[in-house]
Structure formats: C-alpha cells, structure tokens
Amino acid sequence: MALTNSLARGDGRVPVDRAEPMARAVFAAFGGVVEIGAVRAAGTWVLADASVGDFLAPRQGDLRCLMEGVRAVGRFSDEVMAIADELGYFAEHAVPAASLLLWSEGVTGIPQPLEQLEEPALVRRMCRIGADLQLTRLLQALVTAALAAGTEPGEGATGIAEILRVACGLAEPGRAGIALAEPGRAGIAPVDVHRMWRVAHLPGILRPASDAPEWGKAGYRAYDAELERLL
C-alpha cells in the first residue's frame, strides 16, 4: 500500500474510513508473523503441534509493546485499534497450511495432492519465505500509516525500529529465549527487513511515473534514511 493524492497531509488524524485499510494492512502482516512464529516455536514443523494461544501466552508484553507502537506511529484511534481483535489473529486458533501458503504468497507452488502442503519440509520453507514477506509488508504498512498521520520521521522511525525488533523476535522465537526451531540459521534482523523493504517497495513508489504525491515521495525517502541511520 502506498500513499495516493487522496490522503490529507499531516493533519495527525486520518479519517477512520482511510485509517482502517492501513490498520488492516499492519494487523494482517502481524497475523502472519504470529502464525509463523507459533509454527516455528513448536519446533516440529507439524502444524497440529502449533498453538497460537500457547505461543502468545508468555509474550503478552511483546504484543502490548507492538500494539502501543502501532497506535503511536499511525495515531490510530481506539475504534481503529479494535480491528486487531476483530480479525482474530491474536486469539487461539489453528494454523492451517492454507495460511502459510497465503503468507508465503505461493512462492513454493501448490503441490498435488494438496495434503503435501503439510509436509514438514514444505512447512519449513513456507515459514521462511512468509516471515521475510510479512515483515517487509509490515514495514511498508507502518511507514505508510506514519506518513498519512503526519508522524515525522525523527519520531516515527524510532517507534518503527522498535516494532521491527519485537516482530523479528516473534517471527523467529529463538530470540525470545526459546530453543531455536531452525538450528544453524542466523535469523532475520530489523536491518534485513529494512533492506528488503527498500528494494521491494521504494522503487515503485519513487519512480517518476508513480502516482504518489511529491510530499509522499519525500516522506518515504526521509523514513528510509532515518531507518538506515537507526538500524
């Protein structure tokens, strides 16, 4: 999601009808991160062993930190923040193979028969790809929300960097003191997410033919520079 000319600049209070899709983009990416983290935390790559409730129970502090950061960066109202509960990503639920296919955007392909989606080797691949994709989409959604709300890069980038730190820990729960589900894997860090975001999203927004307003382009450039400095 990128800024368009329909967004008002810097009023600090984006109308609910415009704030809602931005919040949904943030919470959907978080939902993917949480489901992937739950599968990784189980350590078996068997989807039946994954529990979102069990995964989040000892991480309520992290979840609160994320939500408070999102509220501050996007200047979201209580009404908009309530969307997180409505979506159900942060309540106990099963993690089906179809969800991992969605989060990884089908990069691995769709095997036949479909039951092969639940094979541990494929589950592991979808988790790796999905974590990279959803963390990158999370950063794009956060920067877009911050710009729409008029949150200055010097303030917003600090909050976004902290959100990314916590989100990376959720995506790869070995960082939270739990045995790493993928021994020998270095793990994804906020600096990695920033670099992936810059090459995946910024060229399309900043190209001359983009429909993003000039103030929006300047904002994305400023956030990119500030995130690079912080990370």
mmCIF file of C-alpha atoms in Angstrom:
data_model
loop_
_atom_site.group_PDB
_atom_site.id
_atom_site.type_symbol
_atom_site.label_atom_id
_atom_site.label_comp_id
_atom_site.label_asym_id
_atom_site.label_seq_id
_atom_site.Cartn_x
_atom_site.Cartn_y
_atom_site.Cartn_z
ATOM 1 C CA MET A 1 0.000 0.000 0.000
ATOM 2 C CA ALA A 2 1.423 3.389 -0.948
ATOM 3 C CA LEU A 3 0.225 6.926 -0.452
ATOM 4 C CA THR A 4 -2.012 8.492 -3.074
ATOM 5 C CA ASN A 5 -3.242 12.011 -3.584
ATOM 6 C CA SER A 6 -6.447 11.143 -1.739
ATOM 7 C CA LEU A 7 -4.678 11.308 1.640
ATOM 8 C CA ALA A 8 -4.593 14.571 3.527
ATOM 9 C CA ARG A 9 -1.130 15.607 4.637
ATOM 10 C CA GLY A 10 -0.057 15.976 8.212
ATOM 11 C CA ASP A 11 -3.396 16.501 9.971
ATOM 12 C CA GLY A 12 -2.466 13.863 12.543
ATOM 13 C CA ARG A 13 -5.934 12.367 12.450
ATOM 14 C CA VAL A 14 -6.602 10.301 9.364
ATOM 15 C CA PRO A 15 -10.373 9.756 8.900
ATOM 16 C CA VAL A 16 -11.499 6.320 10.068
ATOM 17 C CA ASP A 17 -12.503 5.173 6.591
ATOM 18 C CA ARG A 18 -8.947 5.821 5.386
ATOM 19 C CA ALA A 19 -7.210 4.657 8.552
ATOM 20 C CA GLU A 20 -8.969 1.282 8.587
ATOM 21 C CA PRO A 21 -7.319 -0.200 5.464
ATOM 22 C CA MET A 22 -3.921 0.976 6.730
ATOM 23 C CA ALA A 23 -4.516 -0.644 10.104
ATOM 24 C CA ARG A 24 -5.729 -3.845 8.457
ATOM 25 C CA ALA A 25 -2.517 -3.987 6.413
ATOM 26 C CA VAL A 26 -0.473 -3.671 9.609
ATOM 27 C CA PHE A 27 -2.501 -6.252 11.550
ATOM 28 C CA ALA A 28 -2.580 -8.742 8.678
ATOM 29 C CA ALA A 29 1.210 -8.688 8.448
ATOM 30 C CA PHE A 30 1.391 -9.101 12.237
ATOM 31 C CA GLY A 31 -1.032 -12.008 11.957
ATOM 32 C CA GLY A 32 1.278 -13.730 9.509
ATOM 33 C CA VAL A 33 4.265 -13.133 11.775
ATOM 34 C CA VAL A 34 2.414 -14.581 14.774
ATOM 35 C CA GLU A 35 1.200 -17.689 12.955
ATOM 36 C CA ILE A 36 4.650 -18.348 11.535
ATOM 37 C CA GLY A 37 6.187 -17.803 14.962
ATOM 38 C CA ALA A 38 3.749 -20.283 16.506
ATOM 39 C CA VAL A 39 4.718 -22.958 13.984
ATOM 40 C CA ARG A 40 8.428 -22.315 14.495
ATOM 41 C CA ALA A 41 8.099 -22.334 18.288
ATOM 42 C CA ALA A 42 6.568 -25.821 18.163
ATOM 43 C CA GLY A 43 9.869 -26.976 16.695
ATOM 44 C CA THR A 44 8.434 -29.980 14.854
ATOM 45 C CA TRP A 45 7.144 -28.385 11.613
ATOM 46 C CA VAL A 46 3.922 -30.333 12.226
ATOM 47 C CA LEU A 47 1.015 -27.901 12.017
ATOM 48 C CA ALA A 48 -1.094 -29.818 14.516
ATOM 49 C CA ASP A 49 1.569 -29.051 17.148
ATOM 50 C CA ALA A 50 1.325 -25.275 16.666
ATOM 51 C CA SER A 51 -0.746 -23.248 19.120
ATOM 52 C CA VAL A 52 -1.144 -19.509 18.685
ATOM 53 C CA GLY A 53 -2.519 -19.236 22.218
ATOM 54 C CA ASP A 54 0.419 -21.079 23.771
ATOM 55 C CA PHE A 55 2.837 -19.061 21.662
ATOM 56 C CA LEU A 56 1.445 -15.686 22.710
ATOM 57 C CA ALA A 57 0.775 -16.515 26.380
ATOM 58 C CA PRO A 58 4.360 -15.777 27.547
ATOM 59 C CA ARG A 59 4.706 -12.918 25.058
ATOM 60 C CA GLN A 60 1.879 -10.625 26.142
ATOM 61 C CA GLY A 61 4.422 -7.929 26.955
ATOM 62 C CA ASP A 62 5.774 -8.071 23.420
ATOM 63 C CA LEU A 63 2.255 -7.945 21.985
ATOM 64 C CA ARG A 64 1.363 -4.900 24.107
ATOM 65 C CA CYS A 65 4.595 -3.197 23.019
ATOM 66 C CA LEU A 66 3.719 -3.811 19.384
ATOM 67 C CA MET A 67 0.179 -2.525 19.701
ATOM 68 C CA GLU A 68 1.230 0.581 21.605
ATOM 69 C CA GLY A 69 3.867 1.251 18.963
ATOM 70 C CA VAL A 70 1.371 0.841 16.132
ATOM 71 C CA ARG A 71 -1.085 3.183 17.836
ATOM 72 C CA ALA A 72 1.601 5.838 18.301
ATOM 73 C CA VAL A 73 3.133 5.588 14.825
ATOM 74 C CA GLY A 74 -0.190 5.615 12.973
ATOM 75 C CA ARG A 75 -2.008 7.792 15.517
ATOM 76 C CA PHE A 76 -4.832 5.273 15.366
ATOM 77 C CA SER A 77 -7.992 5.765 17.409
ATOM 78 C CA ASP A 78 -9.458 3.141 19.760
ATOM 79 C CA GLU A 79 -12.003 2.338 17.057
ATOM 80 C CA VAL A 80 -9.274 1.587 14.531
ATOM 81 C CA MET A 81 -7.141 -0.375 17.010
ATOM 82 C CA ALA A 82 -10.164 -2.576 17.802
ATOM 83 C CA ILE A 83 -9.801 -4.045 14.298
ATOM 84 C CA ALA A 84 -6.942 -6.162 15.651
ATOM 85 C CA ASP A 85 -9.353 -8.081 17.893
ATOM 86 C CA GLU A 86 -11.964 -8.359 15.155
ATOM 87 C CA LEU A 87 -9.501 -10.050 12.802
ATOM 88 C CA GLY A 88 -8.784 -12.778 15.360
ATOM 89 C CA TYR A 89 -5.114 -13.266 14.532
ATOM 90 C CA PHE A 90 -4.057 -12.877 18.160
ATOM 91 C CA ALA A 91 -6.553 -15.302 19.703
ATOM 92 C CA GLU A 92 -6.138 -19.060 19.937
ATOM 93 C CA HIS A 93 -6.701 -20.742 16.577
ATOM 94 C CA ALA A 94 -5.254 -23.451 14.388
ATOM 95 C CA VAL A 95 -2.634 -22.597 11.779
ATOM 96 C CA PRO A 96 -3.717 -24.348 8.559
ATOM 97 C CA ALA A 97 -1.383 -24.992 5.660
ATOM 98 C CA ALA A 98 -3.517 -22.623 3.576
ATOM 99 C CA SER A 99 -2.498 -19.751 5.865
ATOM 100 C CA LEU A 100 1.194 -20.456 5.358
ATOM 101 C CA LEU A 101 0.590 -20.646 1.623
ATOM 102 C CA LEU A 102 -1.075 -17.222 1.837
ATOM 103 C CA TRP A 103 1.703 -15.644 3.913
ATOM 104 C CA SER A 104 4.365 -17.017 1.565
ATOM 105 C CA GLU A 105 2.262 -15.924 -1.441
ATOM 106 C CA GLY A 106 2.525 -19.284 -3.160
ATOM 107 C CA VAL A 107 6.239 -18.903 -3.895
ATOM 108 C CA THR A 108 6.754 -22.594 -3.157
ATOM 109 C CA GLY A 109 3.983 -23.580 -5.560
ATOM 110 C CA ILE A 110 0.836 -25.583 -4.885
ATOM 111 C CA PRO A 111 1.602 -29.322 -4.741
ATOM 112 C CA GLN A 112 -0.706 -32.082 -5.796
ATOM 113 C CA PRO A 113 -2.226 -33.585 -3.803
ATOM 114 C CA LEU A 114 -2.830 -30.579 -1.559
ATOM 115 C CA GLU A 115 -2.103 -32.665 1.539
ATOM 116 C CA GLN A 116 1.576 -32.291 0.684
ATOM 117 C CA LEU A 117 1.348 -28.701 1.924
ATOM 118 C CA GLU A 118 1.536 -30.117 5.436
ATOM 119 C CA GLU A 119 4.799 -31.978 4.884
ATOM 120 C CA PRO A 120 7.387 -30.644 7.363
ATOM 121 C CA ALA A 121 9.951 -29.715 4.701
ATOM 122 C CA LEU A 122 7.401 -27.595 2.826
ATOM 123 C CA VAL A 123 6.003 -26.092 6.037
ATOM 124 C CA ARG A 124 9.524 -25.029 6.956
ATOM 125 C CA ARG A 125 10.089 -23.387 3.566
ATOM 126 C CA MET A 126 6.775 -21.546 3.674
ATOM 127 C CA CYS A 127 7.651 -20.242 7.145
ATOM 128 C CA ARG A 128 11.000 -18.901 5.986
ATOM 129 C CA ILE A 129 9.565 -17.210 2.905
ATOM 130 C CA GLY A 130 6.464 -15.998 4.730
ATOM 131 C CA ALA A 131 8.486 -14.387 7.514
ATOM 132 C CA ASP A 132 10.537 -12.386 5.014
ATOM 133 C CA LEU A 133 7.461 -11.305 3.076
ATOM 134 C CA GLN A 134 5.260 -10.369 6.019
ATOM 135 C CA LEU A 135 7.955 -8.490 7.932
ATOM 136 C CA THR A 136 8.673 -6.488 4.784
ATOM 137 C CA ARG A 137 4.976 -5.794 4.261
ATOM 138 C CA LEU A 138 4.701 -4.808 7.902
ATOM 139 C CA LEU A 139 7.372 -2.155 7.446
ATOM 140 C CA GLN A 140 5.650 -0.793 4.346
ATOM 141 C CA ALA A 141 2.314 -0.631 6.149
ATOM 142 C CA LEU A 142 3.856 1.127 9.158
ATOM 143 C CA VAL A 143 5.670 3.770 7.113
ATOM 144 C CA THR A 144 2.555 4.441 5.038
ATOM 145 C CA ALA A 145 0.419 4.843 8.159
ATOM 146 C CA ALA A 146 3.003 7.136 9.749
ATOM 147 C CA LEU A 147 3.168 9.381 6.692
ATOM 148 C CA ALA A 148 -0.608 9.579 6.404
ATOM 149 C CA ALA A 149 -0.842 10.595 10.067
ATOM 150 C CA GLY A 150 1.871 13.214 9.715
ATOM 151 C CA THR A 151 4.238 11.450 12.114
ATOM 152 C CA GLU A 152 7.665 12.965 11.486
ATOM 153 C CA PRO A 153 10.462 10.550 10.504
ATOM 154 C CA GLY A 154 12.570 11.530 13.516
ATOM 155 C CA GLU A 155 9.753 10.331 15.791
ATOM 156 C CA GLY A 156 8.132 7.603 13.743
ATOM 157 C CA ALA A 157 11.286 5.782 12.651
ATOM 158 C CA THR A 158 12.310 5.232 16.271
ATOM 159 C CA GLY A 159 8.980 3.598 17.027
ATOM 160 C CA ILE A 160 9.044 1.553 13.833
ATOM 161 C CA ALA A 161 12.551 0.301 14.582
ATOM 162 C CA GLU A 162 11.379 -0.956 17.980
ATOM 163 C CA ILE A 163 8.306 -2.591 16.427
ATOM 164 C CA LEU A 164 10.551 -4.383 13.940
ATOM 165 C CA ARG A 165 12.839 -5.588 16.704
ATOM 166 C CA VAL A 166 9.954 -7.193 18.557
ATOM 167 C CA ALA A 167 8.335 -8.512 15.374
ATOM 168 C CA CYS A 168 11.563 -10.204 14.278
ATOM 169 C CA GLY A 169 11.706 -11.891 17.682
ATOM 170 C CA LEU A 170 8.166 -13.176 17.216
ATOM 171 C CA ALA A 171 8.860 -14.414 13.695
ATOM 172 C CA GLU A 172 11.932 -16.329 14.910
ATOM 173 C CA PRO A 173 11.133 -17.166 18.526
ATOM 174 C CA GLY A 174 14.612 -18.452 19.313
ATOM 175 C CA ARG A 175 15.409 -14.830 20.063
ATOM 176 C CA ALA A 176 12.888 -14.812 22.878
ATOM 177 C CA GLY A 177 14.790 -17.414 24.882
ATOM 178 C CA ILE A 178 13.035 -20.440 23.403
ATOM 179 C CA ALA A 179 15.038 -23.124 21.612
ATOM 180 C CA LEU A 180 15.512 -22.036 18.023
ATOM 181 C CA ALA A 181 13.357 -24.076 15.680
ATOM 182 C CA GLU A 182 15.993 -23.902 12.938
ATOM 183 C CA PRO A 183 19.451 -24.599 14.417
ATOM 184 C CA GLY A 184 22.258 -23.006 12.435
ATOM 185 C CA ARG A 185 20.019 -20.333 10.880
ATOM 186 C CA ALA A 186 21.279 -16.845 11.638
ATOM 187 C CA GLY A 187 17.784 -15.357 11.740
ATOM 188 C CA ILE A 188 16.288 -12.203 10.302
ATOM 189 C CA ALA A 189 17.119 -8.844 11.888
ATOM 190 C CA PRO A 190 15.448 -5.429 11.541
ATOM 191 C CA VAL A 191 18.282 -4.254 9.293
ATOM 192 C CA ASP A 192 17.489 -7.142 6.919
ATOM 193 C CA VAL A 193 13.823 -6.165 6.826
ATOM 194 C CA HIS A 194 14.726 -2.573 6.054
ATOM 195 C CA ARG A 195 16.954 -3.574 3.148
ATOM 196 C CA MET A 196 14.319 -5.927 1.704
ATOM 197 C CA TRP A 197 11.663 -3.213 2.036
ATOM 198 C CA ARG A 198 13.836 -0.653 0.277
ATOM 199 C CA VAL A 199 14.337 -2.811 -2.810
ATOM 200 C CA ALA A 200 10.842 -4.368 -2.838
ATOM 201 C CA HIS A 201 8.683 -1.271 -2.286
ATOM 202 C CA LEU A 202 10.513 2.012 -2.763
ATOM 203 C CA PRO A 203 11.370 1.781 -6.480
ATOM 204 C CA GLY A 204 7.705 1.528 -7.433
ATOM 205 C CA ILE A 205 6.737 4.427 -5.173
ATOM 206 C CA LEU A 206 9.613 6.741 -6.088
ATOM 207 C CA ARG A 207 9.739 6.229 -9.856
ATOM 208 C CA PRO A 208 8.809 9.346 -11.859
ATOM 209 C CA ALA A 209 5.553 7.840 -13.144
ATOM 210 C CA SER A 210 4.325 6.900 -9.652
ATOM 211 C CA ASP A 211 1.008 8.437 -8.541
ATOM 212 C CA ALA A 212 2.412 9.116 -5.055
ATOM 213 C CA PRO A 213 2.414 12.872 -4.300
ATOM 214 C CA GLU A 214 5.771 14.614 -4.082
ATOM 215 C CA TRP A 215 5.407 15.139 -0.341
ATOM 216 C CA GLY A 216 4.778 11.406 -0.010
ATOM 217 C CA LYS A 217 7.883 10.534 -2.005
ATOM 218 C CA ALA A 218 9.909 12.905 0.145
ATOM 219 C CA GLY A 219 8.451 11.234 3.228
ATOM 220 C CA TYR A 220 9.377 7.732 2.129
ATOM 221 C CA ARG A 221 12.909 8.915 1.354
ATOM 222 C CA ALA A 222 13.167 10.543 4.772
ATOM 223 C CA TYR A 223 11.947 7.397 6.550
ATOM 224 C CA ASP A 224 14.371 5.273 4.541
ATOM 225 C CA ALA A 225 17.293 7.485 5.541
ATOM 226 C CA GLU A 226 16.275 7.636 9.204
ATOM 227 C CA LEU A 227 15.714 3.869 9.437
ATOM 228 C CA GLU A 228 19.113 3.290 7.835
ATOM 229 C CA ARG A 229 20.686 5.533 10.459
ATOM 230 C CA LEU A 230 18.910 3.775 13.328
ATOM 231 C CA LEU A 231 19.361 0.202 12.132
#
